[in-house]
Structures are given as C-alpha cells and as structure tokens.
Short mmCIF file of C-alpha atoms in Angstrom, two decimals:
data_model
loop_
_atom_site.label_atom_id
_atom_site.label_comp_id
_atom_site.label_asym_id
_atom_site.label_seq_id
_atom_site.Cartn_x
_atom_site.Cartn_y
_atom_site.Cartn_z
CA MET A 1 37.66 3.77 -15.53
CA ASP A 2 37.89 0.26 -14.08
CA HIS A 3 35.96 -2.55 -15.69
CA THR A 4 35.42 -5.82 -14.20
CA HIS A 5 34.38 -8.62 -16.63
CA TYR A 6 32.46 -11.57 -15.91
CA SER A 7 32.43 -14.81 -18.02
CA ILE A 8 28.82 -16.48 -17.90
CA GLU A 9 29.45 -20.12 -17.36
CA GLU A 10 25.61 -21.24 -17.35
CA LYS A 11 22.26 -19.58 -17.93
CA ILE A 12 19.25 -21.52 -16.72
CA ILE A 13 15.87 -20.34 -17.98
CA ARG A 14 12.65 -21.72 -16.06
CA GLU A 15 9.21 -21.44 -17.42
CA LYS A 16 6.57 -20.93 -14.77
CA GLU A 17 3.03 -19.68 -14.66
CA VAL A 18 2.49 -17.12 -12.00
CA ASP A 19 -0.73 -15.30 -10.94
CA VAL A 20 -0.51 -11.52 -11.53
CA ASN A 21 -3.32 -9.58 -10.00
CA THR A 22 -4.68 -7.37 -7.14
CA SER A 23 -5.33 -9.27 -3.93
CA ASN A 24 -7.05 -9.06 -0.69
CA GLU A 25 -3.82 -10.40 0.99
CA GLU A 26 -0.77 -7.99 1.32
CA TYR A 27 2.44 -9.09 -0.35
CA HIS A 28 5.78 -7.89 0.68
CA TYR A 29 8.59 -7.11 -1.68
CA LYS A 30 12.06 -6.22 -1.85
CA PHE A 31 14.07 -4.30 -4.84
CA ILE A 32 16.96 -6.63 -5.32
CA THR A 33 18.38 -3.97 -7.67
CA PRO A 34 18.24 -0.18 -7.28
CA TRP A 35 14.62 1.06 -8.67
CA LEU A 36 15.22 4.08 -10.95
CA ALA A 37 11.95 5.63 -10.21
CA LEU A 38 12.62 9.26 -11.43
CA ASN A 39 12.77 10.48 -14.97
CA THR A 40 14.15 13.99 -15.62
CA GLN A 41 11.06 15.92 -14.76
CA ASN A 42 10.28 13.64 -11.68
CA PHE A 43 13.69 14.19 -10.47
CA LYS A 44 13.34 18.06 -10.49
CA LYS A 45 10.04 17.69 -8.60
CA TYR A 46 11.51 15.21 -6.02
CA ASN A 47 14.28 17.66 -5.24
CA ASN A 48 12.25 20.60 -4.90
CA LEU A 49 10.08 18.75 -2.14
CA ASP A 50 10.93 19.85 1.34
CA ASP A 51 10.61 16.84 3.56
CA TRP A 52 11.14 13.24 3.43
CA LYS A 53 7.21 12.47 4.10
CA GLU A 54 6.44 14.38 0.97
CA LYS A 55 9.28 12.70 -1.00
CA LYS A 56 7.96 9.35 0.32
CA LEU A 57 4.52 10.01 -0.71
CA PHE A 58 5.93 10.89 -4.31
CA LEU A 59 7.84 7.85 -4.75
CA ASN A 60 4.70 5.75 -3.73
CA LYS A 61 2.70 7.45 -6.36
CA ILE A 62 5.39 6.70 -8.78
CA LEU A 63 5.59 3.04 -7.65
CA ILE A 64 1.53 2.53 -7.79
CA GLY A 65 2.06 3.98 -11.47
CA ASN A 66 4.68 1.52 -12.20
CA ILE A 67 2.44 -1.39 -10.76
CA LEU A 68 -0.50 -0.19 -12.84
CA SER A 69 1.61 0.21 -15.88
CA MET A 70 2.68 -3.39 -15.43
CA ALA A 71 -1.03 -4.57 -15.08
CA LYS A 72 -2.07 -2.60 -18.20
CA GLY A 73 0.90 -4.06 -20.27
CA LEU A 74 -0.28 -7.61 -19.22
CA GLY A 75 -3.91 -6.88 -19.89
CA ILE A 76 -5.06 -6.89 -16.28
CA ILE A 77 -7.92 -4.67 -15.54
CA VAL A 78 -7.33 -3.07 -12.00
CA ASN A 79 -10.78 -2.24 -10.44
CA ARG A 80 -9.68 -1.02 -7.07
CA ARG A 81 -7.17 1.76 -5.71
CA ILE A 82 -3.67 0.30 -4.80
CA TYR A 83 -1.94 1.48 -1.91
CA VAL A 84 1.70 0.76 -0.99
CA LYS A 85 3.70 0.94 2.20
CA THR A 86 7.20 1.47 1.34
CA HIS A 87 10.69 1.74 3.52
CA LEU A 88 13.21 3.16 0.73
CA GLU A 89 16.73 4.36 0.61
CA PRO A 90 18.24 6.55 -1.85
CA VAL A 91 21.52 5.36 -3.52
CA SER A 92 23.70 6.71 -6.11
CA VAL A 93 23.72 4.49 -9.49
CA ASN A 94 25.33 4.64 -12.56
CA TYR A 95 22.91 4.06 -15.48
CA LYS A 96 24.63 4.32 -18.98
CA SER A 97 27.54 6.19 -17.40
CA VAL A 98 25.15 8.84 -16.17
CA LYS A 99 25.15 9.16 -12.33
CA MET A 100 21.37 8.91 -11.04
CA LEU A 101 19.32 8.52 -7.92
CA GLY A 102 18.02 4.97 -7.39
CA PHE A 103 16.21 3.43 -4.32
CA THR A 104 16.76 0.35 -2.39
CA GLY A 105 14.32 -1.15 0.09
CA GLU A 106 11.02 -2.95 0.55
CA PHE A 107 7.37 -2.23 -0.16
CA LYS A 108 4.03 -3.93 0.76
CA VAL A 109 1.12 -3.93 -1.64
CA ARG A 110 -2.14 -5.86 -2.21
CA PHE A 111 -1.03 -7.13 -5.53
CA LYS A 112 0.67 -10.25 -6.57
CA ILE A 113 3.90 -9.35 -8.57
CA PRO A 114 6.05 -12.18 -9.93
CA ASP A 115 9.58 -12.60 -8.73
CA TYR A 116 12.14 -10.71 -10.85
CA PHE A 117 9.68 -8.44 -12.54
CA GLY A 118 11.36 -4.94 -13.15
CA PHE A 119 10.25 -1.45 -12.43
CA GLY A 120 11.08 2.03 -13.44
CA LYS A 121 13.81 3.00 -15.70
CA GLY A 122 16.47 0.68 -16.83
CA VAL A 123 14.65 -2.61 -16.50
CA SER A 124 16.44 -4.14 -19.47
CA GLN A 125 19.65 -3.38 -17.87
CA GLY A 126 18.39 -5.29 -14.57
CA PHE A 127 17.19 -2.27 -12.57
CA GLY A 128 14.12 -2.27 -10.42
CA SER A 129 13.75 -6.04 -10.03
CA VAL A 130 11.77 -7.11 -7.14
CA LYS A 131 11.30 -10.28 -5.14
CA GLN A 132 8.66 -11.49 -2.78
CA ILE A 133 9.66 -11.72 0.97
CA ILE A 134 8.01 -14.33 2.74
CA ASP A 135 7.07 -12.79 6.24
CA GLU A 136 7.35 -15.13 9.06
CA GLU A 137 4.39 -15.00 11.22
#
C-alpha cells in the first residue's frame, strides 16, 4: 500500500463566535470532504431502494437528522420543520482501511451552520465537513 506523508509546517487556530440556528433565510453549503451518511443498517436500506429519487429522499432525512443532532448537542431548540434541498454524488471512500460509500455535493437549508462543521461518520478524521457557499445574486 502506498502511503503519502505530509509534514505540518504551521497550524493556525482562530476563535470566532458564530450564529448557529434555524433561519428564515436559506443558506447554501458544500461538503468540502465526503459525507459518510450511512451506517451499516442505513447502507442496506439505501442499497435496497430502487431509484435515485427514493435514495435522495432517504439521504435528505439523514442529513436533517445530522443537523438536528448538531442542534441538540449545542443546546439549540429547533421549533420548526427542517427541509433540505440536496445535490449529492456518491463517491468511494476509505475510512479506517474500509471501503465505504460517501457523498460529495451541496445542499440548501434554512439553518445557519458554521464553516468546517462536520456531519455523519468520521468527523474526527475530517469527513463530512461543510462550508457555506455565498450565492451571487
């Protein structure tokens, strides 16, 4: 197995206060690292779904669950339904030497999420990180 090694020359840590909450405004985000949305049970369910539309709805529910888990962990009470619009592409990912299905792409949601927040499995290894896309009007 070919391993590439990197040396870290500099680490910059910035402290920043950010607003994290539901919003009336729709925000646009991009997964800057693959999102590992599916655990073992969900992977089986996902593979048994027939068409891409069903798979998309399934992934949307998981992403909403990830956002609600984030909110709960941060002590934020969400008092409205959350809807996401996604454009996701499946990608093959190695996670702890195991080949897994990940997703890249973008989503829109009426929720303010901090840049570089991670969703799904493997966030401590850098998977599922999002960054806001500023849409040019």
